[in-house]
PDB file of C-alpha atoms in Angstrom:
ATOM      1  CA  SER T   1      -8.484 -70.865 -52.367  1.00 80.00           C
ATOM      2  CA  TYR T   2      -4.704 -70.910 -52.611  1.00 87.00           C
ATOM      3  CA  LEU T   3      -2.230 -73.438 -53.986  1.00 86.00           C
ATOM      4  CA  ASP T   4       0.548 -72.290 -51.629  1.00 85.00           C
ATOM      5  CA  ALA T   5       1.055 -71.418 -47.994  1.00 88.00           C
ATOM      6  CA  GLN T   6       0.025 -67.846 -47.272  1.00 89.00           C
ATOM      7  CA  SER T   7       1.967 -65.279 -45.263  1.00 91.00           C
ATOM      8  CA  VAL T   8      -0.553 -63.070 -43.475  1.00 92.00           C
ATOM      9  CA  GLU T   9       0.194 -59.843 -41.635  1.00 91.00           C
ATOM     10  CA  ILE T  10      -2.224 -58.201 -39.217  1.00 92.00           C
ATOM     11  CA  ASN T  11      -2.068 -54.576 -38.139  1.00 89.00           C
ATOM     12  CA  CYS T  12      -4.153 -52.046 -36.288  1.00 90.00           C
ATOM     13  CA  ALA T  13      -4.373 -48.298 -36.891  1.00 90.00           C
ATOM     14  CA  THR T  14      -4.497 -47.720 -33.103  1.00 92.00           C
ATOM     15  CA  ALA T  15      -0.955 -47.053 -31.890  1.00 91.00           C
ATOM     16  CA  ASP T  16       0.384 -49.484 -29.283  1.00 93.00           C
ATOM     17  CA  ALA T  17      -2.637 -51.788 -29.452  1.00 94.00           C
ATOM     18  CA  ASP T  18      -1.900 -55.452 -28.743  1.00 94.00           C
ATOM     19  CA  ILE T  19      -3.163 -57.936 -31.310  1.00 95.00           C
ATOM     20  CA  TYR T  20      -4.224 -61.501 -30.474  1.00 96.00           C
ATOM     21  CA  TYR T  21      -5.289 -64.239 -32.844  1.00 96.00           C
ATOM     22  CA  THR T  22      -6.501 -67.821 -33.199  1.00 96.00           C
ATOM     23  CA  LEU T  23      -6.203 -70.273 -36.091  1.00 96.00           C
ATOM     24  CA  ASP T  24      -8.843 -72.788 -35.013  1.00 94.00           C
ATOM     25  CA  GLY T  25     -11.935 -70.687 -35.708  1.00 90.00           C
ATOM     26  CA  THR T  26     -12.551 -69.769 -32.057  1.00 96.00           C
ATOM     27  CA  ASP T  27     -12.988 -66.143 -31.046  1.00 96.00           C
ATOM     28  CA  PRO T  28      -9.733 -64.581 -29.806  1.00 96.00           C
ATOM     29  CA  SER T  29      -9.233 -62.951 -26.414  1.00 96.00           C
ATOM     30  CA  SER T  30      -6.317 -61.526 -24.452  1.00 96.00           C
ATOM     31  CA  ALA T  31      -5.484 -65.147 -23.550  1.00 97.00           C
ATOM     32  CA  SER T  32      -4.992 -66.068 -27.247  1.00 97.00           C
ATOM     33  CA  THR T  33      -1.694 -66.089 -29.129  1.00 97.00           C
ATOM     34  CA  PRO T  34      -0.147 -62.605 -29.204  1.00 97.00           C
ATOM     35  CA  TYR T  35       0.664 -61.417 -32.721  1.00 96.00           C
ATOM     36  CA  SER T  36       4.354 -60.709 -33.251  1.00 96.00           C
ATOM     37  CA  GLY T  37       4.837 -60.964 -37.019  1.00 93.00           C
ATOM     38  CA  ALA T  38       3.662 -62.564 -40.240  1.00 93.00           C
ATOM     39  CA  ILE T  39       1.693 -65.790 -39.790  1.00 94.00           C
ATOM     40  CA  SER T  40       2.333 -68.658 -42.198  1.00 92.00           C
ATOM     41  CA  ILE T  41      -0.797 -70.631 -43.072  1.00 93.00           C
ATOM     42  CA  SER T  42       0.036 -73.856 -44.911  1.00 91.00           C
ATOM     43  CA  GLU T  43      -3.237 -75.781 -44.494  1.00 92.00           C
ATOM     44  CA  THR T  44      -6.882 -74.748 -44.462  1.00 92.00           C
ATOM     45  CA  LYS T  45      -7.466 -72.567 -41.397  1.00 94.00           C
ATOM     46  CA  THR T  46      -9.753 -69.828 -40.107  1.00 94.00           C
ATOM     47  CA  LEU T  47      -7.782 -66.889 -38.728  1.00 94.00           C
ATOM     48  CA  LYS T  48      -9.501 -64.578 -36.251  1.00 95.00           C
ATOM     49  CA  ALA T  49      -7.905 -61.529 -34.639  1.00 95.00           C
ATOM     50  CA  ILE T  50      -8.652 -58.694 -32.242  1.00 95.00           C
ATOM     51  CA  ALA T  51      -6.773 -55.615 -31.035  1.00 95.00           C
ATOM     52  CA  ILE T  52      -6.795 -54.500 -27.401  1.00 95.00           C
ATOM     53  CA  LYS T  53      -5.628 -51.229 -25.872  1.00 94.00           C
ATOM     54  CA  GLY T  54      -6.427 -50.522 -22.259  1.00 91.00           C
ATOM     55  CA  GLY T  55      -9.987 -51.706 -21.761  1.00 89.00           C
ATOM     56  CA  ASP T  56     -10.981 -51.229 -25.396  1.00 93.00           C
ATOM     57  CA  VAL T  57     -11.385 -54.276 -27.634  1.00 94.00           C
ATOM     58  CA  SER T  58     -11.810 -54.125 -31.418  1.00 94.00           C
ATOM     59  CA  ALA T  59     -14.324 -56.079 -33.424  1.00 94.00           C
ATOM     60  CA  ILE T  60     -13.165 -59.537 -34.472  1.00 94.00           C
ATOM     61  CA  ALA T  61     -11.600 -59.753 -37.915  1.00 92.00           C
ATOM     62  CA  SER T  62     -11.893 -63.151 -39.587  1.00 93.00           C
ATOM     63  CA  ALA T  63     -10.719 -64.935 -42.749  1.00 92.00           C
ATOM     64  CA  THR T  64     -10.699 -68.532 -43.870  1.00 92.00           C
ATOM     65  CA  TYR T  65      -7.709 -69.589 -45.948  1.00 91.00           C
ATOM     66  CA  THR T  66      -8.373 -72.673 -48.038  1.00 90.00           C
ATOM     67  CA  ILE T  67      -5.162 -74.359 -49.170  1.00 91.00           C
ATOM     68  CA  VAL T  68      -5.741 -76.705 -52.113  1.00 89.00           C
ATOM     69  CA  VAL T  69      -3.462 -79.638 -52.915  1.00 88.00           C
ATOM     70  CA  PRO T  70      -3.914 -80.614 -56.584  1.00 92.00           C
ATOM     71  CA  LYS T  71      -4.292 -84.312 -57.456  1.00 93.00           C
ATOM     72  CA  SER T  72      -2.405 -85.975 -60.282  1.00 93.00           C
ATOM     73  CA  VAL T  73      -4.295 -87.282 -63.310  1.00 94.00           C
ATOM     74  CA  ASP T  74      -3.873 -90.831 -61.974  1.00 95.00           C
ATOM     75  CA  GLU T  75      -5.034 -89.886 -58.441  1.00 94.00           C
ATOM     76  CA  ILE T  76      -8.317 -88.399 -59.665  1.00 94.00           C
ATOM     77  CA  TRP T  77      -8.939 -90.770 -62.600  1.00 95.00           C
ATOM     78  CA  ASN T  78     -11.315 -93.184 -60.828  1.00 94.00           C
ATOM     79  CA  GLU T  79     -13.294 -90.321 -59.219  1.00 94.00           C
ATOM     80  CA  ILE T  80     -14.409 -88.904 -62.580  1.00 94.00           C
ATOM     81  CA  THR T  81     -18.049 -89.480 -63.541  1.00 92.00           C
ATOM     82  CA  SER T  82     -20.464 -87.653 -65.827  1.00 91.00           C
ATOM     83  CA  ASP T  83     -21.344 -85.554 -62.741  1.00 90.00           C
ATOM     84  CA  GLY T  84     -17.875 -84.477 -61.681  1.00 90.00           C
ATOM     85  CA  PRO T  85     -16.082 -83.866 -59.495  1.00 92.00           C
ATOM     86  CA  THR T  86     -16.542 -80.118 -59.874  1.00 92.00           C
ATOM     87  CA  ASP T  87     -13.998 -77.411 -59.022  1.00 92.00           C
ATOM     88  CA  ALA T  88     -11.182 -79.972 -59.203  1.00 93.00           C
ATOM     89  CA  TYR T  89      -7.481 -79.091 -59.229  1.00 93.00           C
ATOM     90  CA  VAL T  90      -5.404 -81.554 -61.282  1.00 94.00           C
ATOM     91  CA  TRP T  91      -1.721 -81.512 -62.215  1.00 92.00           C
ATOM     92  CA  GLY T  92      -0.050 -83.247 -65.125  1.00 93.00           C
ATOM     93  CA  TYR T  93       2.342 -82.950 -68.023  1.00 93.00           C
ATOM     94  CA  VAL T  94       0.995 -82.047 -71.458  1.00 91.00           C
ATOM     95  CA  SER T  95       0.982 -85.213 -73.562  1.00 92.00           C
ATOM     96  CA  GLN T  96      -0.745 -83.737 -76.635  1.00 88.00           C
ATOM     97  CA  ALA T  97      -1.017 -80.016 -77.397  1.00 86.00           C
ATOM     98  CA  ASP T  98      -3.584 -78.008 -79.405  1.00 74.00           C
ATOM     99  CA  VAL T  99      -5.189 -81.173 -80.750  1.00 71.00           C
ATOM    100  CA  SER T 100      -7.961 -79.525 -82.751  1.00 67.00           C
ATOM    101  CA  GLY T 101      -6.829 -75.901 -82.938  1.00 68.00           C
ATOM    102  CA  ASN T 102      -9.205 -74.711 -80.196  1.00 72.00           C
ATOM    103  CA  ASN T 103      -7.069 -74.814 -77.018  1.00 74.00           C
ATOM    104  CA  THR T 104      -7.740 -78.512 -76.549  1.00 83.00           C
ATOM    105  CA  TYR T 105      -4.891 -80.542 -75.095  1.00 87.00           C
ATOM    106  CA  TYR T 106      -4.293 -83.631 -72.967  1.00 90.00           C
ATOM    107  CA  ILE T 107      -2.356 -84.129 -69.726  1.00 92.00           C
ATOM    108  CA  SER T 108      -1.027 -87.276 -68.107  1.00 93.00           C
ATOM    109  CA  VAL T 109       1.019 -87.999 -65.005  1.00 93.00           C
ATOM    110  CA  ASN T 110       4.241 -88.272 -67.022  1.00 91.00           C
ATOM    111  CA  GLY T 111       3.524 -86.580 -70.372  1.00 90.00           C
ATOM    112  CA  SER T 112       3.079 -89.906 -72.154  1.00 90.00           C
ATOM    113  CA  THR T 113       0.225 -90.770 -74.486  1.00 90.00           C
ATOM    114  CA  GLU T 114       0.199 -94.228 -72.865  1.00 90.00           C
ATOM    115  CA  GLY T 115      -2.074 -94.708 -69.843  1.00 90.00           C
ATOM    116  CA  ASN T 116      -4.530 -92.193 -68.400  1.00 93.00           C
ATOM    117  CA  GLN T 117      -4.871 -88.925 -70.315  1.00 92.00           C
ATOM    118  CA  LEU T 118      -7.259 -86.188 -69.263  1.00 93.00           C
ATOM    119  CA  GLU T 119      -8.605 -83.882 -71.983  1.00 90.00           C
ATOM    120  CA  ILE T 120      -8.805 -80.148 -71.398  1.00 89.00           C
ATOM    121  CA  PHE T 121     -11.441 -79.217 -73.985  1.00 82.00           C
ATOM    122  CA  LYS T 122     -11.403 -75.570 -75.087  1.00 79.00           C
ATOM    123  CA  GLY T 123      -9.304 -74.688 -72.033  1.00 76.00           C
ATOM    124  CA  ASP T 124      -8.388 -71.274 -70.673  1.00 77.00           C
ATOM    125  CA  ASN T 125      -4.592 -71.210 -70.898  1.00 77.00           C
ATOM    126  CA  ASP T 126      -4.279 -67.947 -68.939  1.00 78.00           C
ATOM    127  CA  GLY T 127      -2.228 -66.494 -71.794  1.00 80.00           C
ATOM    128  CA  HIS T 128       0.287 -69.369 -71.977  1.00 79.00           C
ATOM    129  CA  THR T 129       1.171 -71.245 -75.135  1.00 82.00           C
ATOM    130  CA  ILE T 130       0.692 -74.876 -74.123  1.00 84.00           C
ATOM    131  CA  SER T 131       3.274 -77.311 -75.517  1.00 86.00           C
ATOM    132  CA  LYS T 132       3.981 -81.019 -75.118  1.00 89.00           C
ATOM    133  CA  GLY T 133       5.973 -81.616 -71.922  1.00 90.00           C
ATOM    134  CA  ASP T 134       4.770 -78.487 -70.063  1.00 89.00           C
ATOM    135  CA  LYS T 135       3.675 -79.068 -66.471  1.00 89.00           C
ATOM    136  CA  VAL T 136       0.304 -77.533 -65.601  1.00 90.00           C
ATOM    137  CA  VAL T 137      -2.230 -77.380 -62.809  1.00 91.00           C
ATOM    138  CA  VAL T 138      -5.748 -77.085 -64.213  1.00 92.00           C
ATOM    139  CA  ASN T 139      -8.889 -76.117 -62.288  1.00 92.00           C
ATOM    140  CA  GLY T 140     -12.416 -76.859 -63.492  1.00 92.00           C
ATOM    141  CA  ASP T 141     -15.292 -79.316 -63.671  1.00 94.00           C
ATOM    142  CA  LEU T 142     -14.515 -82.893 -64.655  1.00 94.00           C
ATOM    143  CA  THR T 143     -16.876 -85.074 -66.641  1.00 93.00           C
ATOM    144  CA  ILE T 144     -17.046 -87.980 -69.076  1.00 94.00           C
ATOM    145  CA  TRP T 145     -18.005 -87.151 -72.675  1.00 91.00           C
ATOM    146  CA  GLY T 146     -18.597 -90.335 -74.624  1.00 89.00           C
ATOM    147  CA  SER T 147     -15.638 -92.420 -73.471  1.00 90.00           C
ATOM    148  CA  THR T 148     -13.328 -89.449 -72.818  1.00 91.00           C
ATOM    149  CA  LYS T 149     -12.577 -88.175 -69.314  1.00 94.00           C
ATOM    150  CA  GLU T 150     -12.154 -84.420 -69.540  1.00 92.00           C
ATOM    151  CA  PHE T 151     -12.575 -80.977 -68.084  1.00 91.00           C
ATOM    152  CA  ALA T 152     -16.024 -79.921 -69.304  1.00 89.00           C
ATOM    153  CA  SER T 153     -15.968 -77.569 -72.279  1.00 86.00           C
ATOM    154  CA  GLY T 154     -14.620 -74.167 -71.292  1.00 84.00           C
ATOM    155  CA  THR T 155     -14.117 -74.982 -67.582  1.00 89.00           C
ATOM    156  CA  GLY T 156     -10.461 -76.097 -67.581  1.00 88.00           C
ATOM    157  CA  LYS T 157      -8.350 -73.101 -66.525  1.00 88.00           C
ATOM    158  CA  VAL T 158      -4.570 -73.242 -66.166  1.00 87.00           C
ATOM    159  CA  VAL T 159      -3.790 -71.931 -62.679  1.00 87.00           C
ATOM    160  CA  ARG T 160      -0.109 -72.962 -62.719  1.00 82.00           C
ATOM    161  CA  TYR T 161       2.221 -73.352 -65.648  1.00 82.00           C
ATOM    162  CA  SER T 162       5.826 -74.319 -66.171  1.00 81.00           C
ATOM    163  CA  ALA T 163       7.388 -74.801 -69.580  1.00 77.00           C
ATOM    164  CA  LYS T 164       8.853 -78.322 -69.505  1.00 72.00           C
ATOM    165  CA  GLY T 165       9.987 -78.076 -65.853  1.00 51.00           C
ATOM    166  CA  ALA T 166       9.062 -77.405 -62.249  1.00 46.00           C
ATOM    167  CA  VAL T 167       5.808 -75.514 -61.625  1.00 43.00           C
ATOM    168  CA  ASN T 168       6.163 -71.837 -60.797  1.00 43.00           C
ATOM    169  CA  ALA T 169       3.477 -69.554 -59.397  1.00 42.00           C
ATOM    170  CA  VAL T 170       1.209 -67.724 -61.837  1.00 36.00           C
ATOM    171  CA  VAL T 171      -0.046 -64.335 -60.672  1.00 35.00           C
ATOM    172  CA  VAL T 172      -3.801 -64.273 -61.219  1.00 33.00           C
ATOM    173  CA  SER T 173      -5.602 -60.909 -61.414  1.00 31.00           C
ATOM    174  CA  GLY T 174      -2.868 -59.222 -59.401  1.00 31.00           C
ATOM    175  CA  THR T 175      -3.541 -61.358 -56.325  1.00 33.00           C
ATOM    176  CA  ALA T 176      -0.471 -61.508 -54.134  1.00 34.00           C
ATOM    177  CA  THR T 177       0.379 -64.291 -51.714  1.00 37.00           C
ATOM    178  CA  LYS T 178       0.890 -61.796 -48.877  1.00 36.00           C
ATOM    179  CA  ASN T 179      -2.161 -60.000 -47.504  1.00 37.00           C
ATOM    180  CA  THR T 180      -2.329 -57.252 -44.903  1.00 36.00           C
ATOM    181  CA  TYR T 181      -5.489 -56.567 -42.925  1.00 34.00           C
ATOM    182  CA  SER T 182      -6.347 -54.209 -40.097  1.00 34.00           C
ATOM    183  CA  ALA T 183      -7.518 -55.936 -36.908  1.00 35.00           C
ATOM    184  CA  ASN T 184     -10.644 -53.788 -36.803  1.00 34.00           C
ATOM    185  CA  GLU T 185     -11.750 -54.664 -40.333  1.00 31.00           C
ATOM    186  CA  THR T 186     -13.453 -57.721 -41.750  1.00 29.00           C
ATOM    187  CA  PHE T 187     -11.118 -59.935 -43.787  1.00 27.00           C
ATOM    188  CA  GLU T 188     -12.126 -60.399 -47.411  1.00 29.00           C
TER     189      GLU T 188
END
């Protein structure tokens, strides 16, 4: 899953091979879109590609790119039950930071302690020091504990962080937003 559009390049080790691709999950052929440069994928799509040279056709390479659009605290508020949702992406501004000294903080749609506040209990801050007013996107499993709506203990992971401003990309485990694959290999 990705939070941003992806720029995908396709190449083939066979010199002068023509590459064709589809974005609708159908198998490509010589009648499909010819590849001419990086492909921007801004919504969930399955990319399939082949290379052709003369009468030879490569195996089909395939990858599904899932683009996630985080919901605000207010947008997801009424969906939260004791059973989820799970694997949710939620954005908000930190309204209370390090409440109990164990990486527990609250986010709301505007950073206020008035209205809906979602607790991130024992969250994974991805190395960031979380402060009041920071804008974050958190991924994890939502639940209700007592009367508190929260990310279940230990599941709330900051996947985007901006100190009191616009959200900037966080590089996670060295994953880049640009991927290059050979047309005769399986996408991973």
